[in-house]
Amino acid sequence: MKICTFIQSFRRLFEEKHSSGLRKWLIEHQQSSFPHFQTFINGVRGDRKAVYYAITLPWSNGITEGTINKLKNIKGMMYGRAGIKVLLFAFQHVKEYEHNFFSLKIAQ
């Protein structure tokens, strides 16, 4: 099985919002010989309920998770893992992103 096909089939679950699709997908891909696929499938099985809700419900916490990740990166930079130039660049980038994001929201 190709990696692209594997990824596209998983993504299709979210696009089509079929509640039975997750179970079928797990059964279809459980015999994959690629070890990274098996690791991913085991992770999906371990958190099946959350993945099911992510597929079927219209809500997402993606923006929240992205913001938390961004803050953690900035915090890491502030603890001396990067120079002041990198830190200033990161803050400028965040400011530009937020401006573009909120402009998009208003325009829609």
PDB file of C-alpha atoms in Angstrom:
ATOM      1  CA  MET A   1       0.000   0.000   0.000  1.00  0.00           C
ATOM      2  CA  LYS A   2       1.245   3.422  -0.818  1.00  0.00           C
ATOM      3  CA  ILE A   3       1.651   6.057   1.876  1.00  0.00           C
ATOM      4  CA  CYS A   4      -0.422   8.513  -0.151  1.00  0.00           C
ATOM      5  CA  THR A   5      -3.360   6.091  -0.378  1.00  0.00           C
ATOM      6  CA  PHE A   6      -3.200   5.414   3.356  1.00  0.00           C
ATOM      7  CA  ILE A   7      -3.250   9.118   4.216  1.00  0.00           C
ATOM      8  CA  GLN A   8      -5.965   9.962   1.715  1.00  0.00           C
ATOM      9  CA  SER A   9      -8.225   7.194   2.983  1.00  0.00           C
ATOM     10  CA  PHE A  10      -7.874   8.471   6.557  1.00  0.00           C
ATOM     11  CA  ARG A  11      -8.494  12.059   5.472  1.00  0.00           C
ATOM     12  CA  ARG A  12     -11.589  10.968   3.551  1.00  0.00           C
ATOM     13  CA  LEU A  13     -13.108   9.803   6.850  1.00  0.00           C
ATOM     14  CA  PHE A  14     -13.140  13.414   8.032  1.00  0.00           C
ATOM     15  CA  GLU A  15     -14.410  14.794   4.738  1.00  0.00           C
ATOM     16  CA  GLU A  16     -17.302  12.343   4.368  1.00  0.00           C
ATOM     17  CA  LYS A  17     -18.256  12.277   8.087  1.00  0.00           C
ATOM     18  CA  HIS A  18     -19.384   8.634   8.003  1.00  0.00           C
ATOM     19  CA  SER A  19     -19.731   7.239  11.513  1.00  0.00           C
ATOM     20  CA  SER A  20     -19.073   3.659  10.402  1.00  0.00           C
ATOM     21  CA  GLY A  21     -16.077   4.689   8.312  1.00  0.00           C
ATOM     22  CA  LEU A  22     -13.567   4.573  11.168  1.00  0.00           C
ATOM     23  CA  ARG A  23     -14.282   0.941  12.026  1.00  0.00           C
ATOM     24  CA  LYS A  24     -14.074  -0.078   8.360  1.00  0.00           C
ATOM     25  CA  TRP A  25     -10.842   1.885   7.944  1.00  0.00           C
ATOM     26  CA  LEU A  26      -9.239   0.188  10.957  1.00  0.00           C
ATOM     27  CA  ILE A  27     -10.221  -3.275   9.703  1.00  0.00           C
ATOM     28  CA  GLU A  28      -9.031  -2.494   6.176  1.00  0.00           C
ATOM     29  CA  HIS A  29      -5.608  -1.265   7.277  1.00  0.00           C
ATOM     30  CA  GLN A  30      -4.872  -3.496  10.284  1.00  0.00           C
ATOM     31  CA  GLN A  31      -2.726  -5.882   8.238  1.00  0.00           C
ATOM     32  CA  SER A  32      -0.376  -3.213   6.916  1.00  0.00           C
ATOM     33  CA  SER A  33       3.255  -4.324   6.855  1.00  0.00           C
ATOM     34  CA  PHE A  34       4.639  -0.806   7.257  1.00  0.00           C
ATOM     35  CA  PRO A  35       5.564  -0.379  10.969  1.00  0.00           C
ATOM     36  CA  HIS A  36       4.760   3.342  11.066  1.00  0.00           C
ATOM     37  CA  PHE A  37       1.230   2.605   9.830  1.00  0.00           C
ATOM     38  CA  GLN A  38       0.831   0.071  12.628  1.00  0.00           C
ATOM     39  CA  THR A  39       1.983   2.625  15.199  1.00  0.00           C
ATOM     40  CA  PHE A  40      -0.521   5.165  13.853  1.00  0.00           C
ATOM     41  CA  ILE A  41      -3.343   2.610  13.744  1.00  0.00           C
ATOM     42  CA  ASN A  42      -2.606   1.535  17.327  1.00  0.00           C
ATOM     43  CA  GLY A  43      -2.751   5.182  18.390  1.00  0.00           C
ATOM     44  CA  VAL A  44      -6.109   5.622  16.651  1.00  0.00           C
ATOM     45  CA  ARG A  45      -7.398   2.437  18.308  1.00  0.00           C
ATOM     46  CA  GLY A  46      -6.207   3.634  21.710  1.00  0.00           C
ATOM     47  CA  ASP A  47      -8.112   6.883  21.344  1.00  0.00           C
ATOM     48  CA  ARG A  48     -10.935   5.587  19.164  1.00  0.00           C
ATOM     49  CA  LYS A  49     -13.649   7.528  20.933  1.00  0.00           C
ATOM     50  CA  ALA A  50     -11.911  10.882  20.424  1.00  0.00           C
ATOM     51  CA  VAL A  51     -11.174  10.094  16.760  1.00  0.00           C
ATOM     52  CA  TYR A  52     -14.803   9.038  16.239  1.00  0.00           C
ATOM     53  CA  TYR A  53     -16.033  12.320  17.691  1.00  0.00           C
ATOM     54  CA  ALA A  54     -13.504  14.269  15.624  1.00  0.00           C
ATOM     55  CA  ILE A  55     -14.885  12.615  12.501  1.00  0.00           C
ATOM     56  CA  THR A  56     -18.581  12.968  13.274  1.00  0.00           C
ATOM     57  CA  LEU A  57     -18.891  16.253  15.171  1.00  0.00           C
ATOM     58  CA  PRO A  58     -18.627  19.665  13.496  1.00  0.00           C
ATOM     59  CA  TRP A  59     -16.443  21.209  16.223  1.00  0.00           C
ATOM     60  CA  SER A  60     -12.673  21.288  16.327  1.00  0.00           C
ATOM     61  CA  ASN A  61     -10.086  22.446  18.833  1.00  0.00           C
ATOM     62  CA  GLY A  62      -7.402  22.746  16.163  1.00  0.00           C
ATOM     63  CA  ILE A  63      -6.955  26.495  16.568  1.00  0.00           C
ATOM     64  CA  THR A  64      -6.624  26.097  20.334  1.00  0.00           C
ATOM     65  CA  GLU A  65      -4.033  23.336  19.948  1.00  0.00           C
ATOM     66  CA  GLY A  66      -2.128  25.398  17.391  1.00  0.00           C
ATOM     67  CA  THR A  67      -2.083  28.401  19.711  1.00  0.00           C
ATOM     68  CA  ILE A  68      -0.842  26.298  22.623  1.00  0.00           C
ATOM     69  CA  ASN A  69       1.904  24.819  20.433  1.00  0.00           C
ATOM     70  CA  LYS A  70       2.903  28.301  19.286  1.00  0.00           C
ATOM     71  CA  LEU A  71       3.089  29.541  22.883  1.00  0.00           C
ATOM     72  CA  LYS A  72       5.194  26.549  23.924  1.00  0.00           C
ATOM     73  CA  ASN A  73       7.623  27.271  21.090  1.00  0.00           C
ATOM     74  CA  ILE A  74       7.891  30.912  22.096  1.00  0.00           C
ATOM     75  CA  LYS A  75       8.388  29.916  25.734  1.00  0.00           C
ATOM     76  CA  GLY A  76      11.186  27.556  24.703  1.00  0.00           C
ATOM     77  CA  MET A  77      12.841  30.353  22.774  1.00  0.00           C
ATOM     78  CA  MET A  78      12.600  32.657  25.763  1.00  0.00           C
ATOM     79  CA  TYR A  79      14.527  30.193  27.936  1.00  0.00           C
ATOM     80  CA  GLY A  80      17.706  30.786  25.980  1.00  0.00           C
ATOM     81  CA  ARG A  81      17.327  28.176  23.272  1.00  0.00           C
ATOM     82  CA  ALA A  82      17.380  30.894  20.620  1.00  0.00           C
ATOM     83  CA  GLY A  83      18.876  34.326  20.268  1.00  0.00           C
ATOM     84  CA  ILE A  84      17.024  37.610  20.520  1.00  0.00           C
ATOM     85  CA  LYS A  85      16.831  37.930  16.721  1.00  0.00           C
ATOM     86  CA  VAL A  86      14.937  34.652  16.438  1.00  0.00           C
ATOM     87  CA  LEU A  87      12.608  35.628  19.264  1.00  0.00           C
ATOM     88  CA  LEU A  88      11.819  39.016  17.691  1.00  0.00           C
ATOM     89  CA  PHE A  89      11.209  37.338  14.340  1.00  0.00           C
ATOM     90  CA  ALA A  90       8.789  34.878  15.970  1.00  0.00           C
ATOM     91  CA  PHE A  91       6.776  37.636  17.628  1.00  0.00           C
ATOM     92  CA  GLN A  92       6.621  39.574  14.365  1.00  0.00           C
ATOM     93  CA  HIS A  93       5.453  36.443  12.540  1.00  0.00           C
ATOM     94  CA  VAL A  94       2.762  35.757  15.167  1.00  0.00           C
ATOM     95  CA  LYS A  95       1.528  39.345  14.945  1.00  0.00           C
ATOM     96  CA  GLU A  96       1.286  39.153  11.137  1.00  0.00           C
ATOM     97  CA  TYR A  97      -0.493  35.771  11.317  1.00  0.00           C
ATOM     98  CA  GLU A  98      -3.065  37.019  13.812  1.00  0.00           C
ATOM     99  CA  HIS A  99      -3.680  40.145  11.731  1.00  0.00           C
ATOM    100  CA  ASN A 100      -4.223  38.049   8.586  1.00  0.00           C
ATOM    101  CA  PHE A 101      -6.387  35.519  10.437  1.00  0.00           C
ATOM    102  CA  PHE A 102      -8.711  38.126  11.959  1.00  0.00           C
ATOM    103  CA  SER A 103      -8.916  40.048   8.668  1.00  0.00           C
ATOM    104  CA  LEU A 104     -10.035  36.831   6.995  1.00  0.00           C
ATOM    105  CA  LYS A 105     -12.719  36.234   9.623  1.00  0.00           C
ATOM    106  CA  ILE A 106     -14.134  39.744   9.217  1.00  0.00           C
ATOM    107  CA  ALA A 107     -14.109  39.565   5.411  1.00  0.00           C
ATOM    108  CA  GLN A 108     -16.165  36.373   5.409  1.00  0.00           C
TER     109      GLN A 108
END
